CSV table of C-alpha atoms and ligand atoms in Angstrom, one decimal:
chain,number,residue,atom,x,y,z
A,1,UNK,CA,0.0,0.0,0.0
A,2,UNK,CA,2.7,2.5,1.0
A,3,UNK,CA,4.6,1.7,-2.2
A,4,UNK,CA,1.5,2.3,-4.3
A,5,UNK,CA,0.9,5.8,-2.7
A,6,UNK,CA,4.6,6.7,-2.8
A,7,UNK,CA,5.0,6.1,-6.5
A,8,UNK,CA,2.4,8.5,-7.9
A,9,UNK,CA,3.2,11.3,-5.3
A,10,UNK,CA,6.9,11.1,-6.3
A,11,UNK,CA,5.8,11.6,-9.9
A,12,UNK,CA,3.7,14.6,-9.0
A,13,UNK,CA,6.6,16.1,-7.0
A,14,UNK,CA,8.9,15.7,-10.0
A,15,UNK,CA,6.3,17.3,-12.3
A,16,UNK,CA,5.9,20.3,-9.9
A,17,UNK,CA,9.7,20.9,-9.7
A,18,UNK,CA,9.9,20.8,-13.5
A,19,UNK,CA,6.9,23.2,-13.9
A,20,UNK,CA,8.4,25.6,-11.4
A,21,UNK,CA,11.8,25.6,-13.2
A,22,UNK,CA,10.0,26.3,-16.5
A,23,UNK,CA,7.8,29.2,-15.1
A,24,UNK,CA,10.8,31.4,-14.4
A,25,UNK,CA,10.3,34.8,-12.7
A,26,UNK,CA,6.7,36.2,-12.6
A,27,UNK,CA,5.9,39.0,-15.0
A,28,UNK,CA,6.1,42.4,-13.2
A,29,UNK,CA,3.2,44.0,-15.1
A,30,UNK,CA,3.6,47.6,-14.1
A,31,UNK,CA,5.0,50.6,-15.9
A,32,UNK,CA,7.9,52.9,-15.0
A,33,UNK,CA,7.0,56.0,-13.0
A,34,UNK,CA,5.1,58.4,-15.3
A,35,UNK,CA,7.1,61.6,-15.1
A,36,UNK,CA,9.5,63.1,-17.6
A,37,UNK,CA,11.7,66.1,-16.9
A,38,UNK,CA,13.1,68.7,-19.2
A,39,UNK,CA,14.0,72.4,-19.1
A,40,UNK,CA,12.7,75.4,-21.0
A,41,UNK,CA,15.0,78.4,-20.5
A,42,UNK,CA,15.2,78.9,-16.8
A,43,UNK,CA,12.1,76.9,-16.2
A,44,UNK,CA,11.9,73.2,-15.2
A,45,UNK,CA,9.1,71.2,-16.9
A,46,UNK,CA,7.9,67.9,-15.5
A,47,UNK,CA,5.3,66.0,-17.6
A,48,UNK,CA,3.1,64.0,-15.2
A,49,UNK,CA,1.2,61.0,-16.6
A,50,UNK,CA,-2.1,60.1,-15.1
A,51,UNK,CA,-2.4,56.7,-16.9
A,52,UNK,CA,-4.1,55.8,-20.2
A,53,UNK,CA,-7.6,55.5,-21.4
A,54,UNK,CA,-8.8,53.1,-24.1
A,55,UNK,CA,-10.6,55.2,-26.8
A,56,UNK,CA,-12.5,53.5,-29.6
A,57,UNK,CA,-11.2,56.2,-31.9
A,58,UNK,CA,-12.8,54.9,-35.1
A,59,UNK,CA,-16.2,55.5,-33.4
A,60,UNK,CA,-15.4,58.9,-32.0
A,61,UNK,CA,-13.5,60.6,-34.8
A,62,UNK,CA,-15.7,62.4,-37.4
A,63,UNK,CA,-14.6,60.5,-40.5
A,64,UNK,CA,-15.5,57.0,-41.9
A,65,UNK,CA,-14.1,54.3,-39.6
A,66,UNK,CA,-12.1,52.7,-42.4
A,67,UNK,CA,-10.2,55.9,-42.9
A,68,UNK,CA,-9.4,56.0,-39.2
A,69,UNK,CA,-8.4,52.4,-39.2
A,70,UNK,CA,-6.1,52.9,-42.2
A,71,UNK,CA,-4.4,55.9,-40.5
A,72,UNK,CA,-4.0,53.8,-37.3
A,73,UNK,CA,-2.4,50.9,-39.3
A,74,UNK,CA,0.2,53.4,-40.7
A,75,UNK,CA,1.1,54.1,-37.1
A,76,UNK,CA,1.1,50.4,-36.2
A,77,UNK,CA,-2.0,50.9,-34.0
A,78,UNK,CA,-5.4,49.4,-33.7
A,79,UNK,CA,-8.6,50.8,-32.1
A,80,UNK,CA,-9.2,51.1,-29.2
A,81,UNK,CA,-6.1,53.2,-28.7
A,82,UNK,CA,-4.5,53.4,-25.3
A,83,UNK,CA,-4.5,57.2,-25.0
A,84,UNK,CA,-2.3,59.1,-22.5
A,85,UNK,CA,-3.7,61.5,-20.0
A,86,UNK,CA,-1.1,64.0,-18.9
A,87,UNK,CA,-0.6,67.1,-16.8
A,88,UNK,CA,2.4,69.5,-16.9
A,89,UNK,CA,4.2,70.8,-13.9
A,90,UNK,CA,6.2,74.0,-14.4
A,91,UNK,CA,8.7,75.3,-11.9
A,92,UNK,CA,9.4,78.9,-12.9
A,93,UNK,CA,11.8,79.3,-10.0
A,94,UNK,CA,9.3,81.5,-8.0
A,95,UNK,CA,6.1,79.6,-8.7
A,96,UNK,CA,5.2,75.9,-9.0
A,97,UNK,CA,2.4,75.7,-11.6
A,98,UNK,CA,0.4,72.6,-12.6
A,99,UNK,CA,-1.5,72.6,-15.8
A,100,UNK,CA,-4.3,70.0,-15.7
A,101,UNK,CA,-4.7,67.4,-13.1
A,102,UNK,CA,-5.7,64.1,-14.7
A,103,UNK,CA,-8.9,62.2,-14.0
A,104,UNK,CA,-8.3,60.8,-10.5
A,105,UNK,CA,-11.2,58.3,-10.1
A,106,UNK,CA,-13.6,60.0,-12.5
A,107,UNK,CA,-12.7,57.9,-15.6
A,108,UNK,CA,-12.1,54.4,-14.2
A,109,UNK,CA,-9.2,52.4,-12.9
A,110,UNK,CA,-6.7,52.9,-15.7
A,111,UNK,CA,-6.2,56.6,-14.6
A,112,UNK,CA,-5.6,58.4,-11.4
A,113,UNK,CA,-1.8,58.2,-11.1
A,114,UNK,CA,-0.9,61.9,-11.6
A,115,UNK,CA,-0.5,62.7,-7.9
A,116,UNK,CA,1.6,59.7,-7.1
A,117,UNK,CA,3.8,60.5,-10.2
A,118,UNK,CA,4.1,64.1,-8.9
A,119,UNK,CA,5.4,62.7,-5.6
A,120,UNK,CA,7.8,60.3,-7.4
A,121,UNK,CA,9.1,63.3,-9.4
A,122,UNK,CA,10.3,65.0,-6.2
A,123,UNK,CA,7.5,67.4,-5.4
A,124,UNK,CA,4.6,67.5,-2.9
A,125,UNK,CA,1.0,68.5,-3.7
A,126,UNK,CA,1.2,71.2,-1.0
A,127,UNK,CA,4.1,72.9,-2.9
A,128,UNK,CA,1.9,73.6,-5.9
A,129,UNK,CA,1.1,77.4,-6.0
A,130,UNK,CA,-1.2,77.6,-9.0
A,131,UNK,CA,-3.2,75.2,-11.1
A,132,UNK,CA,-4.4,76.2,-14.6
A,133,UNK,CA,-7.1,74.1,-16.2
A,134,UNK,CA,-7.3,73.8,-20.0
A,135,UNK,CA,-11.0,73.0,-19.7
A,136,UNK,CA,-13.5,71.4,-17.3
A,137,UNK,CA,-13.7,67.8,-18.6
A,138,UNK,CA,-13.3,65.1,-15.9
A,139,UNK,CA,-9.9,63.9,-17.3
A,140,UNK,CA,-8.4,67.3,-16.7
A,141,UNK,CA,-10.0,68.4,-13.4
A,142,UNK,CA,-10.5,65.1,-11.6
A,143,UNK,CA,-7.2,65.2,-9.8
A,144,UNK,CA,-8.0,68.5,-8.0
A,145,UNK,CA,-10.1,66.8,-5.2
A,146,UNK,CA,-10.4,63.6,-3.3
A,147,UNK,CA,-13.5,62.9,-1.2
A,148,UNK,CA,-14.5,66.5,-1.7
A,149,UNK,CA,-11.2,67.7,-0.2
A,150,UNK,CA,-8.6,69.8,-1.9
A,151,UNK,CA,-5.6,67.6,-3.0
A,152,UNK,CA,-3.5,70.8,-3.5
A,153,UNK,CA,-4.3,72.7,-0.3
A,154,UNK,CA,-2.2,75.8,-1.0
A,155,UNK,CA,-3.0,76.2,-4.7
A,156,UNK,CA,-5.1,78.8,-6.5
A,157,UNK,CA,-7.1,77.1,-9.3
A,158,UNK,CA,-7.8,79.0,-12.5
A,159,UNK,CA,-9.9,78.1,-15.5
A,160,UNK,CA,-11.9,79.8,-18.2
A,161,UNK,CA,-14.9,81.7,-16.9
A,162,UNK,CA,-17.1,80.4,-19.8
A,163,UNK,CA,-16.3,76.8,-18.6
A,164,UNK,CA,-17.0,77.7,-15.0
A,165,UNK,CA,-20.4,79.3,-16.0
A,166,UNK,CA,-21.3,76.2,-18.0
A,167,UNK,CA,-20.0,73.3,-16.0
A,168,UNK,CA,-20.4,74.6,-12.4
A,169,UNK,CA,-24.0,75.5,-13.1
A,170,UNK,CA,-26.6,73.7,-11.0
A,171,UNK,CA,-29.4,74.4,-13.6
A,172,UNK,CA,-27.3,72.7,-16.3
A,173,UNK,CA,-26.8,69.7,-14.1
A,174,UNK,CA,-30.6,69.5,-13.3
A,175,UNK,CA,-31.4,69.7,-17.1
A,176,UNK,CA,-29.0,66.9,-18.0
A,177,UNK,CA,-30.1,63.3,-18.1
A,178,UNK,CA,-28.4,59.9,-17.7
A,179,UNK,CA,-24.7,59.9,-18.3
A,180,UNK,CA,-24.6,63.5,-19.3
A,181,UNK,CA,-25.0,64.4,-15.6
A,182,UNK,CA,-21.4,63.2,-15.2
A,183,UNK,CA,-20.2,66.1,-17.4
A,184,UNK,CA,-21.3,68.5,-14.7
A,185,UNK,CA,-20.9,66.4,-11.5
A,186,UNK,CA,-17.2,65.7,-12.2
A,187,UNK,CA,-16.2,69.4,-12.5
A,188,UNK,CA,-18.4,70.3,-9.5
A,189,UNK,CA,-16.9,67.8,-7.1
A,190,UNK,CA,-13.4,68.7,-8.3
A,191,UNK,CA,-13.6,72.5,-8.3
A,192,UNK,CA,-16.2,73.4,-5.8
A,193,UNK,CA,-13.9,72.6,-2.8
A,194,UNK,CA,-11.6,75.4,-4.2
A,195,UNK,CA,-14.6,77.7,-4.8
A,196,UNK,CA,-15.7,77.2,-1.2
A,197,UNK,CA,-12.2,77.9,0.1
A,198,UNK,CA,-12.0,81.2,-1.9
A,199,UNK,CA,-9.2,79.6,-4.1
A,200,UNK,CA,-10.9,79.5,-7.5
A,201,UNK,CA,-10.3,82.4,-9.8
A,202,UNK,CA,-12.0,82.3,-13.2
A,203,UNK,CA,-9.9,83.6,-16.2
A,204,UNK,CA,-11.9,86.2,-18.1
A,205,UNK,CA,-9.5,87.3,-20.8
A,206,UNK,CA,-6.1,86.4,-22.4
A,207,UNK,CA,-3.5,87.5,-19.8
A,208,UNK,CA,-0.2,86.7,-18.2
A,209,UNK,CA,-1.1,84.6,-15.1
A,210,UNK,CA,2.4,84.4,-13.6
A,211,UNK,CA,5.6,85.7,-15.3
A,212,UNK,CA,6.2,83.4,-18.2
A,213,UNK,CA,2.8,81.8,-18.5
A,214,UNK,CA,0.0,83.2,-20.6
A,215,UNK,CA,-3.6,82.1,-21.3
A,216,UNK,CA,-5.1,82.0,-24.8
A,217,UNK,CA,-8.8,81.3,-25.2
A,218,UNK,CA,-9.8,79.0,-28.0
A,219,UNK,CA,-13.3,77.7,-27.2
A,220,UNK,CA,-14.2,74.9,-29.6
A,221,UNK,CA,-13.6,71.8,-27.5
A,222,UNK,CA,-15.5,73.4,-24.6
A,223,UNK,CA,-16.9,77.0,-24.4
A,224,UNK,CA,-14.0,78.2,-22.3
A,225,UNK,CA,-11.1,76.0,-23.5
A,226,UNK,CA,-7.7,77.6,-23.0
A,227,UNK,CA,-4.2,76.9,-24.3
A,228,UNK,CA,-1.3,78.0,-22.1
A,229,UNK,CA,1.9,79.5,-23.5
A,230,UNK,CA,5.0,79.0,-21.4
A,231,UNK,CA,8.1,81.1,-22.2
A,232,UNK,CA,11.5,81.5,-20.7
A,233,UNK,CA,14.7,83.0,-22.1
A,234,UNK,CA,13.2,83.0,-25.6
A,235,UNK,CA,12.2,79.3,-25.5
A,236,UNK,CA,8.6,78.6,-25.9
A,237,UNK,CA,6.2,75.7,-25.0
A,238,UNK,CA,2.6,75.8,-26.0
A,239,UNK,CA,0.3,73.5,-24.2
A,240,UNK,CA,-2.6,72.7,-26.5
A,241,UNK,CA,-5.0,71.1,-24.1
A,242,UNK,CA,-7.6,69.1,-26.0
A,243,UNK,CA,-7.1,70.7,-29.4
A,244,UNK,CA,-6.2,67.2,-30.5
A,245,UNK,CA,-6.9,63.7,-29.2
A,246,UNK,CA,-5.6,61.2,-31.7
A,247,UNK,CA,-2.1,62.0,-32.8
A,248,UNK,CA,-1.9,59.2,-35.4
A,249,UNK,CA,-4.8,60.7,-37.3
A,250,UNK,CA,-5.2,64.4,-36.5
A,251,UNK,CA,-1.7,65.7,-37.4
A,252,UNK,CA,-1.8,64.2,-40.9
A,253,UNK,CA,-5.4,65.4,-41.3
A,254,UNK,CA,-6.3,68.2,-38.8
A,255,UNK,CA,-9.7,68.5,-40.5
A,256,UNK,CA,-10.9,65.4,-38.6
A,257,UNK,CA,-12.9,66.4,-35.6
A,258,UNK,CA,-13.9,64.3,-32.6
A,259,UNK,CA,-17.3,63.7,-30.9
A,260,UNK,CA,-15.9,65.1,-27.6
A,261,UNK,CA,-15.9,68.7,-29.1
A,262,UNK,CA,-18.8,70.9,-28.1
A,263,UNK,CA,-18.3,72.9,-31.4
A,264,UNK,CA,-16.3,70.7,-33.7
A,265,UNK,CA,-16.1,73.3,-36.5
A,266,UNK,CA,-14.5,75.9,-34.2
A,267,UNK,CA,-12.2,73.2,-32.6
A,268,UNK,CA,-11.0,72.1,-36.0
A,269,UNK,CA,-10.2,75.7,-37.0
A,270,UNK,CA,-8.3,76.2,-33.7
A,271,UNK,CA,-6.3,72.9,-34.3
A,272,UNK,CA,-5.4,73.9,-37.8
A,273,UNK,CA,-4.2,77.4,-36.6
A,274,UNK,CA,-2.3,75.9,-33.7
A,275,UNK,CA,-0.5,73.3,-35.9
A,276,UNK,CA,0.3,76.0,-38.6
A,277,UNK,CA,1.8,78.4,-36.1
A,278,UNK,CA,3.7,75.6,-34.3
A,279,UNK,CA,5.2,74.4,-37.6
A,280,UNK,CA,6.1,77.9,-38.7
A,281,UNK,CA,7.7,79.1,-35.5
A,282,UNK,CA,9.2,75.7,-34.5
A,283,UNK,CA,8.4,75.9,-30.8
A,284,UNK,CA,7.8,72.9,-28.5
A,285,UNK,CA,4.2,71.7,-28.0
A,286,UNK,CA,2.6,69.6,-25.4
A,287,UNK,CA,-0.9,68.2,-25.0
A,288,UNK,CA,-2.9,66.2,-22.5
A,289,UNK,CA,-3.6,63.3,-24.9
A,290,UNK,CA,-0.3,63.1,-26.8
A,291,UNK,CA,1.5,59.9,-26.1
A,292,UNK,CA,3.5,60.3,-22.9
A,293,UNK,CA,5.9,62.2,-22.5
A,294,UNK,CA,3.7,64.3,-24.7
A,295,UNK,CA,6.2,66.8,-25.9
A,296,UNK,CA,7.5,67.4,-29.4
A,297,UNK,CA,7.6,69.6,-32.5
A,298,UNK,CA,5.4,70.0,-35.5
A,299,UNK,CA,6.4,70.2,-39.1
A,300,UNK,CA,4.5,70.4,-42.3
A,301,UNK,CA,4.2,67.2,-44.4
A,302,UNK,CA,4.1,69.1,-47.7
A,303,UNK,CA,0.6,67.9,-48.4
A,304,UNK,CA,-1.4,70.3,-46.2
A,305,UNK,CA,-1.0,68.1,-43.1
A,306,UNK,CA,1.6,67.8,-40.3
A,307,UNK,CA,4.0,65.4,-38.7
A,308,UNK,CA,4.5,65.3,-35.0
A,309,UNK,CA,8.2,64.8,-33.9
A,310,UNK,CA,8.4,63.6,-30.3
A,311,UNK,CA,11.3,65.0,-28.2
A,312,UNK,CA,14.6,63.3,-28.0
A,313,UNK,CA,15.0,61.6,-24.6
A,314,UNK,CA,17.3,63.7,-22.4
A,315,UNK,CA,18.5,63.7,-18.8
A,316,UNK,CA,18.5,66.9,-16.8
A,317,UNK,CA,22.0,68.5,-16.7
B,1,LIG,ZN1,-9.3,65.4,-22.4
C-alpha cells in the first residue's frame, strides 16, 4: 500500500519541480514611474502622466471608420487606442504651476496616477502654488479633489470663466439626463472645494497669469477652453489642451474632428491654426492626450498636413 501511494506522489513532485523551473520569474506587469523632466530656458518642466484611457477612436472621430483604421495601421496601432492623459508641472523658479490634473477616479481604474507621479518626481501637492485648467472635462479636473477635499491645499485654481459658468451651473446639471450628468458632476466635485475655500479664480481674458505663462482662449472643444503659452529666455512651449486627441490621425489630417468637441467646427479651425503656427515658429508643443511624455515639435508634411516629432530623450544637466 505504501509503495502504491509513494509512487504517484513522487511523480507529481517531480512534475511540480519541472513546472516551477519552466515558469521562471513572474511578470512584473507595471510601468515605469510616469514623469518626464526637461527644461525650457530657466524653467523646469515635468510632464506627469495620469495613466491611459482606451478610446475607440474609429467611433469617436468624425470621418468614416475605415479611414481612421487605415491611419492607425500606418502608425502600427489598432482601435481602441491606449490614449495618454497628462498634466504639466512648471517650476518657474518662483512659482510651481500645474496645468491640468488628470482624472483621479472619475474615468475608471486605468487613470488616477498623476499625484503619485508628482510625488515620485520629487514634489509634494502642498508645494503647488497655482493650477491652470485647460477645460473642465473630468480627465483634466478630476485630480483636484479627493473625497471632496482639496488635493492641493495651497493652490489657487484658475480656468476659463465660460467653462465655469457652464460646468459649475446647477441648472445645467438639473437639465442633464443619464450619463450627461457626469459632465457637470465631475467638475463640480473637483472644483467646488476650491470655490468654497476662496481659491478659485476664473480667467476672463487672455493674460499673463504668472511671469512666463499666458492664457489664450480657443473655445471649440469646450466653451472656455484655454491653451497656455510657457516662455523663458526665448524658449517657448505651447500646451494645446484638447485641441487634439488622436495624434496618429489628426496631425496628418487636422480637419478630422472628434465627438468630444462641443463645437467641432471651431475646434477644427483652432487645431489647424495651432499646428500651422507651431510648424512655422518651430516651438515645442505639449498636449494632454499626446502619447507620454507628450512633448514634441510639429512640421508640415508638404501635403497640407503635419508630422509630430516627439522630443529626444534627455537627462537633466
Ligand atoms: Zn481630455
